[in-house]
Amino acid sequence: MIAITVDSEGTVWVGSNDGLSTLKKTNGHYASTTVKSPLEQNLRNKYIQVIFEDKAKNLWIGTVAGLYAYHPATKRITAYYQNKSNAGSLDHINCIVQIKNGNICVGTSFGGLSIFDNKSRKFKTYSEKDGLPNGNVLGIIEDEENNLWISTDKGLSKLVTKTGKFINYTKSDGLAGNDFNIRSFFKDSKGELFFGGYDGLTAFYPSQIDINRNVAPITFTELKLFDQPVAVNAPDGLLKEDIKSTKQIIFKHDNNNFTLDFALLNYIKPEKNSYRYILKGHSKDWIKTDVPSVTYTDLPAGNYTFMVTGNNNDGNPGSKAATLKITVLPPFWATWWAYLIYLAFFSGLLFLIVRYLFVRALLKRTEDIQKMKLNFFTYVAHEIRTPLTLILGPLENLSKQYQTDTELNRQIIPIKNNANRLMRLITELMDFRKAETGHLTLHVTEDNIVDFVNEIFISFSHLAQTNGIQYEFVHEQENISLFFDKRQLEKVLFNLLSNAFKFCDRAAKSLFLYWKWRMK
């Protein structure tokens, strides 16, 4: 058996790890054996921890998997199970008591204290984040001032019902020990409270316990950089005066690993002082701690405000929060002027890229226009080539027909030669188009270079005669065989002689075409 209670009707309710049983009176006598209760069928888990009857004769049954309330008047059972989405959920029931206002207080194993409001029919749960020293509630007693005294396995706690705040007590306050036994609590007729623990029995009158209501100031006591104390006016230049009077600290980007020590100036059991701190700009929530020190590592560059408050040994808050402004400077590559340089660099790079694209587009446009021009001239050259061919045919016939007429033949030959020259220029224009498109090829043949040059020499004889220039072709051999492209070499020689006549010394009145062949 784990739990046993007698209800207002005299029925004995027995709870065990095997279920719920009853022992009823018959003719003023109890039966010799217990009988399984029909209520057991409504229990999800049969491991019963606590059985308690309230003032309204409702029977509360606490198990390791939920809380049940049996209402004899209606023969109905209300179940309360563990549910993380439900703030009033219950599990692993340790103790159940009813306080003066009729509410039901339930202590759970690591689930904190839950108070059932008979009017709203809802639970209000208190846990470690609300101030409990531990979530394993082992016993609950209401004192004469309607405050709740709660035993845990980390000391004793007083819930001031008017404020909802907790005052925690440990062995240093006079307790026999910090670890109490489950359901080992009692209040006598004089108002004295008794709590049993592993280290003995703790008994006291709540009204005789003094409360420390002193409002103590809180201050900073030391600054450490990389776990080394920082002195005033040290080479690092962090502290110009004592940390107690310092309002702002500026850290370099590589000195952002620091520790701040602080203290609540309460000297009554100072080991029980508690603190709350926040670094605004870095975190959004206040952090509770019993250690008067905080360390920050790799804090990003920026401006922060550190604030810390403290509560004394009885949980009463100290004076206003101690405040310290903290600035972490960025590295040089993350400063505003560095970003300005980056902006200028990328702007310049963007300008060069845009300019390159613009120039390339302009060159492509120029190239396209040049191609259009070449295409136009090539088309015109094709159109001129046809009538020129028709002119060369009759000239060839006239040259043959009047070959014996020296004077007439002398007039016809220059016309014929210049017509041929015009044909070659048209061909040259077409060859230039081929060279531009990469389709020009050399047509090399073996021939007498002297005869070839002589033909070109004769083409300029009329021009030399007209300008009164002595014009001669001097060569040492009559026959020199070479491999060459007649058309391309003809262009070279025609350009050479044209420039020679153009820049010929008019005073000298002489021009010689000298050809010398040397074998290697």
Coordinates of C-alpha atoms in Angstrom, one line a residue, residues 189-428:
S189 CA -3.0 23.2 16.4
K190 CA -0.6 25.9 17.5
G191 CA 0.4 26.7 13.9
E192 CA 3.9 25.1 14.1
L193 CA 5.0 23.5 10.9
F194 CA 6.9 20.2 10.7
F195 CA 8.8 18.8 7.7
G196 CA 10.6 15.5 7.7
G197 CA 13.8 15.1 5.6
Y198 CA 16.7 12.7 5.2
D199 CA 18.8 14.7 7.7
G200 CA 16.1 15.1 10.4
L201 CA 13.0 17.0 11.3
T202 CA 12.6 20.7 10.7
A203 CA 10.0 22.5 12.9
F204 CA 9.3 26.3 13.1
Y205 CA 6.6 28.9 13.6
P206 CA 6.3 31.0 10.3
S207 CA 5.5 34.1 12.3
Q208 CA 8.8 34.0 14.1
I209 CA 10.9 34.1 10.9
D210 CA 12.3 37.6 10.2
I211 CA 12.3 38.9 6.7
N212 CA 15.2 40.9 5.4
R213 CA 13.6 44.0 3.9
N214 CA 16.8 45.9 3.5
V215 CA 17.1 47.5 0.0
A216 CA 20.7 46.9 -0.9
P217 CA 22.5 48.6 -3.8
I218 CA 24.2 46.6 -6.6
T219 CA 27.5 47.5 -8.1
F220 CA 30.2 46.3 -10.4
T221 CA 33.3 44.9 -8.7
E222 CA 35.8 43.8 -11.3
L223 CA 36.5 43.6 -15.1
K224 CA 38.5 40.8 -16.5
L225 CA 39.9 40.5 -20.0
F226 CA 40.7 37.0 -21.2
D227 CA 40.3 35.9 -17.5
Q228 CA 42.9 38.4 -16.4
P229 CA 41.9 41.4 -14.1
V230 CA 42.0 44.8 -15.7
A231 CA 43.7 47.6 -13.8
V232 CA 42.9 51.3 -13.9
N233 CA 45.1 53.2 -16.4
A234 CA 46.6 50.0 -17.6
P235 CA 48.3 50.0 -21.1
D236 CA 45.2 48.5 -22.6
G237 CA 43.4 51.8 -21.8
L238 CA 40.1 50.1 -20.9
L239 CA 39.6 51.6 -17.5
K240 CA 40.3 55.3 -16.8
E241 CA 38.7 55.0 -13.3
D242 CA 37.5 52.3 -11.0
I243 CA 34.9 49.9 -12.5
K244 CA 32.4 51.1 -9.9
S245 CA 32.4 54.6 -11.4
T246 CA 32.8 53.6 -15.0
K247 CA 29.9 54.4 -17.2
Q248 CA 31.2 53.1 -20.6
I249 CA 33.9 50.6 -21.7
I250 CA 35.2 50.5 -25.3
F251 CA 36.7 47.2 -26.5
K252 CA 38.8 46.6 -29.6
H253 CA 37.5 43.9 -32.0
D254 CA 40.2 41.4 -30.8
N255 CA 39.5 42.1 -27.0
N256 CA 35.9 41.0 -27.0
N257 CA 36.4 38.2 -24.5
F258 CA 35.6 39.7 -21.1
T259 CA 34.1 39.0 -17.7
L260 CA 32.1 41.4 -15.5
D261 CA 31.8 40.8 -11.8
F262 CA 29.1 42.4 -9.7
A263 CA 27.7 42.2 -6.2
L264 CA 24.6 43.0 -4.2
L265 CA 25.7 44.8 -1.0
N266 CA 23.6 42.6 1.2
Y267 CA 25.8 41.0 4.0
I268 CA 23.0 38.9 5.6
K269 CA 23.7 35.4 4.1
P270 CA 25.1 36.9 0.9
E271 CA 25.5 33.4 -0.6
K272 CA 21.7 33.4 -1.1
N273 CA 21.7 36.6 -3.1
S274 CA 20.3 36.1 -6.6
Y275 CA 20.7 38.2 -9.8
R276 CA 19.1 39.0 -13.1
Y277 CA 21.0 40.5 -16.0
I278 CA 20.6 41.4 -19.6
L279 CA 22.9 42.7 -22.4
K280 CA 20.6 44.9 -24.5
G281 CA 21.5 44.8 -28.2
H282 CA 22.6 41.1 -27.8
S283 CA 19.8 39.3 -26.0
K284 CA 16.1 40.0 -25.4
D285 CA 15.5 38.1 -22.2
W286 CA 16.7 38.6 -18.6
I287 CA 18.8 35.8 -17.3
K288 CA 18.6 34.5 -13.7
T289 CA 21.8 33.4 -11.9
D290 CA 23.1 32.9 -8.4
V291 CA 26.7 33.6 -9.6
P292 CA 27.7 37.3 -9.4
S293 CA 29.7 37.1 -12.7
V294 CA 29.0 36.9 -16.4
T295 CA 31.4 36.2 -19.3
Y296 CA 30.9 37.2 -23.0
T297 CA 33.0 35.7 -25.8
D298 CA 33.3 36.8 -29.4
L299 CA 30.8 39.6 -29.0
P300 CA 30.1 41.2 -32.4
A301 CA 31.0 44.8 -33.0
G302 CA 28.3 47.2 -31.9
N303 CA 26.9 49.2 -29.0
Y304 CA 25.4 47.4 -26.0
T305 CA 24.0 48.2 -22.5
F306 CA 24.6 45.7 -19.7
M307 CA 22.0 45.8 -16.8
V308 CA 22.0 43.7 -13.6
T309 CA 19.6 43.6 -10.7
G310 CA 19.8 41.6 -7.4
N311 CA 17.5 40.1 -4.7
N312 CA 18.7 39.6 -1.2
N313 CA 18.6 36.4 0.8
D314 CA 14.8 36.6 1.3
G315 CA 14.1 37.5 -2.3
N316 CA 13.5 41.2 -1.8
P317 CA 14.8 43.3 -4.7
G318 CA 17.7 45.7 -4.2
S319 CA 18.0 49.2 -5.5
K320 CA 17.9 50.2 -9.2
A321 CA 19.8 48.2 -11.7
A322 CA 23.5 48.8 -12.2
T323 CA 24.1 49.9 -15.9
L324 CA 27.2 49.8 -18.0
K325 CA 27.5 50.8 -21.7
I326 CA 29.7 48.6 -23.7
T327 CA 31.1 49.3 -27.2
V328 CA 32.9 46.8 -29.3
L329 CA 34.8 48.5 -32.2
P330 CA 34.8 46.8 -35.6
P331 CA 38.1 45.7 -37.2
F332 CA 39.6 48.1 -39.7
W333 CA 38.2 46.1 -42.7
A334 CA 34.7 46.6 -41.3
T335 CA 34.8 50.3 -40.6
W336 CA 32.8 52.9 -42.5
W337 CA 35.8 54.2 -44.4
A338 CA 36.8 50.6 -45.4
Y339 CA 33.3 50.1 -46.8
L340 CA 33.7 53.5 -48.6
I341 CA 36.9 52.1 -50.2
Y342 CA 35.1 48.9 -51.2
L343 CA 32.3 51.0 -52.7
A344 CA 34.8 53.1 -54.7
F345 CA 36.6 50.0 -55.9
F346 CA 33.5 48.2 -57.0
S347 CA 32.1 51.4 -58.5
G348 CA 35.4 51.7 -60.5
L349 CA 35.3 48.1 -61.5
L350 CA 31.6 48.5 -62.6
F351 CA 32.6 51.6 -64.6
L352 CA 35.4 49.7 -66.4
I353 CA 33.1 46.8 -67.1
V354 CA 30.4 49.1 -68.5
R355 CA 32.9 51.0 -70.5
Y356 CA 34.4 47.8 -71.8
L357 CA 30.9 46.6 -72.9
F358 CA 30.2 50.0 -74.4
V359 CA 33.5 50.1 -76.4
R360 CA 33.0 46.6 -77.5
A361 CA 29.5 47.4 -78.7
L362 CA 30.8 50.5 -80.4
L363 CA 33.6 48.5 -82.1
K364 CA 31.1 45.9 -83.2
R365 CA 28.9 48.6 -84.6
T366 CA 31.9 50.1 -86.4
E367 CA 32.9 46.7 -87.7
D368 CA 29.3 46.1 -88.9
I369 CA 29.4 49.5 -90.8
Q370 CA 32.8 48.6 -92.3
K371 CA 31.4 45.3 -93.4
M372 CA 28.4 47.1 -95.0
K373 CA 30.8 49.4 -96.8
L374 CA 32.9 46.5 -98.1
N375 CA 29.8 44.7 -99.1
F376 CA 28.7 47.8 -101.0
F377 CA 32.1 48.4 -102.7
T378 CA 32.2 44.7 -103.6
Y379 CA 28.8 44.9 -105.2
V380 CA 29.8 48.1 -107.1
A381 CA 33.0 46.4 -108.2
H382 CA 31.0 43.5 -109.6
E383 CA 28.8 46.0 -111.4
I384 CA 31.8 48.0 -112.8
R385 CA 33.6 44.8 -113.8
T386 CA 31.0 43.9 -116.4
P387 CA 31.1 47.1 -118.6
L388 CA 34.9 47.3 -118.2
T389 CA 35.2 43.8 -119.6
L390 CA 33.1 45.0 -122.5
I391 CA 35.5 47.9 -123.0
L392 CA 38.6 45.7 -123.0
G393 CA 37.3 43.5 -125.7
P394 CA 37.1 46.2 -128.5
L395 CA 40.4 47.7 -127.3
E396 CA 42.1 44.3 -127.8
N397 CA 40.6 44.2 -131.3
L398 CA 41.8 47.7 -132.1
S399 CA 45.2 46.9 -130.9
K400 CA 45.5 44.0 -133.2
Q401 CA 43.8 45.7 -136.2
Y402 CA 46.1 48.8 -136.1
Q403 CA 49.2 47.1 -135.0
T404 CA 51.0 48.5 -138.1
D405 CA 49.9 52.0 -137.4
T406 CA 52.6 53.1 -135.0
E407 CA 51.0 56.4 -134.0
L408 CA 47.6 55.0 -133.4
N409 CA 48.9 51.9 -131.7
R410 CA 50.9 54.1 -129.4
Q411 CA 47.7 55.8 -128.2
I412 CA 45.7 52.6 -127.9
I413 CA 48.3 50.7 -125.8
P414 CA 48.1 53.2 -122.8
I415 CA 44.3 53.0 -122.9
K416 CA 44.4 49.3 -122.9
N417 CA 47.0 49.2 -120.2
N418 CA 45.0 51.6 -118.0
A419 CA 41.8 49.6 -118.6
N420 CA 43.7 46.5 -117.5
R421 CA 44.9 48.5 -114.5
L422 CA 41.3 49.5 -113.6
M423 CA 40.3 45.8 -113.9
R424 CA 43.1 44.9 -111.6
L425 CA 42.0 47.6 -109.1
I426 CA 38.5 46.2 -109.1
T427 CA 40.0 42.7 -108.6
E428 CA 42.1 44.1 -105.8

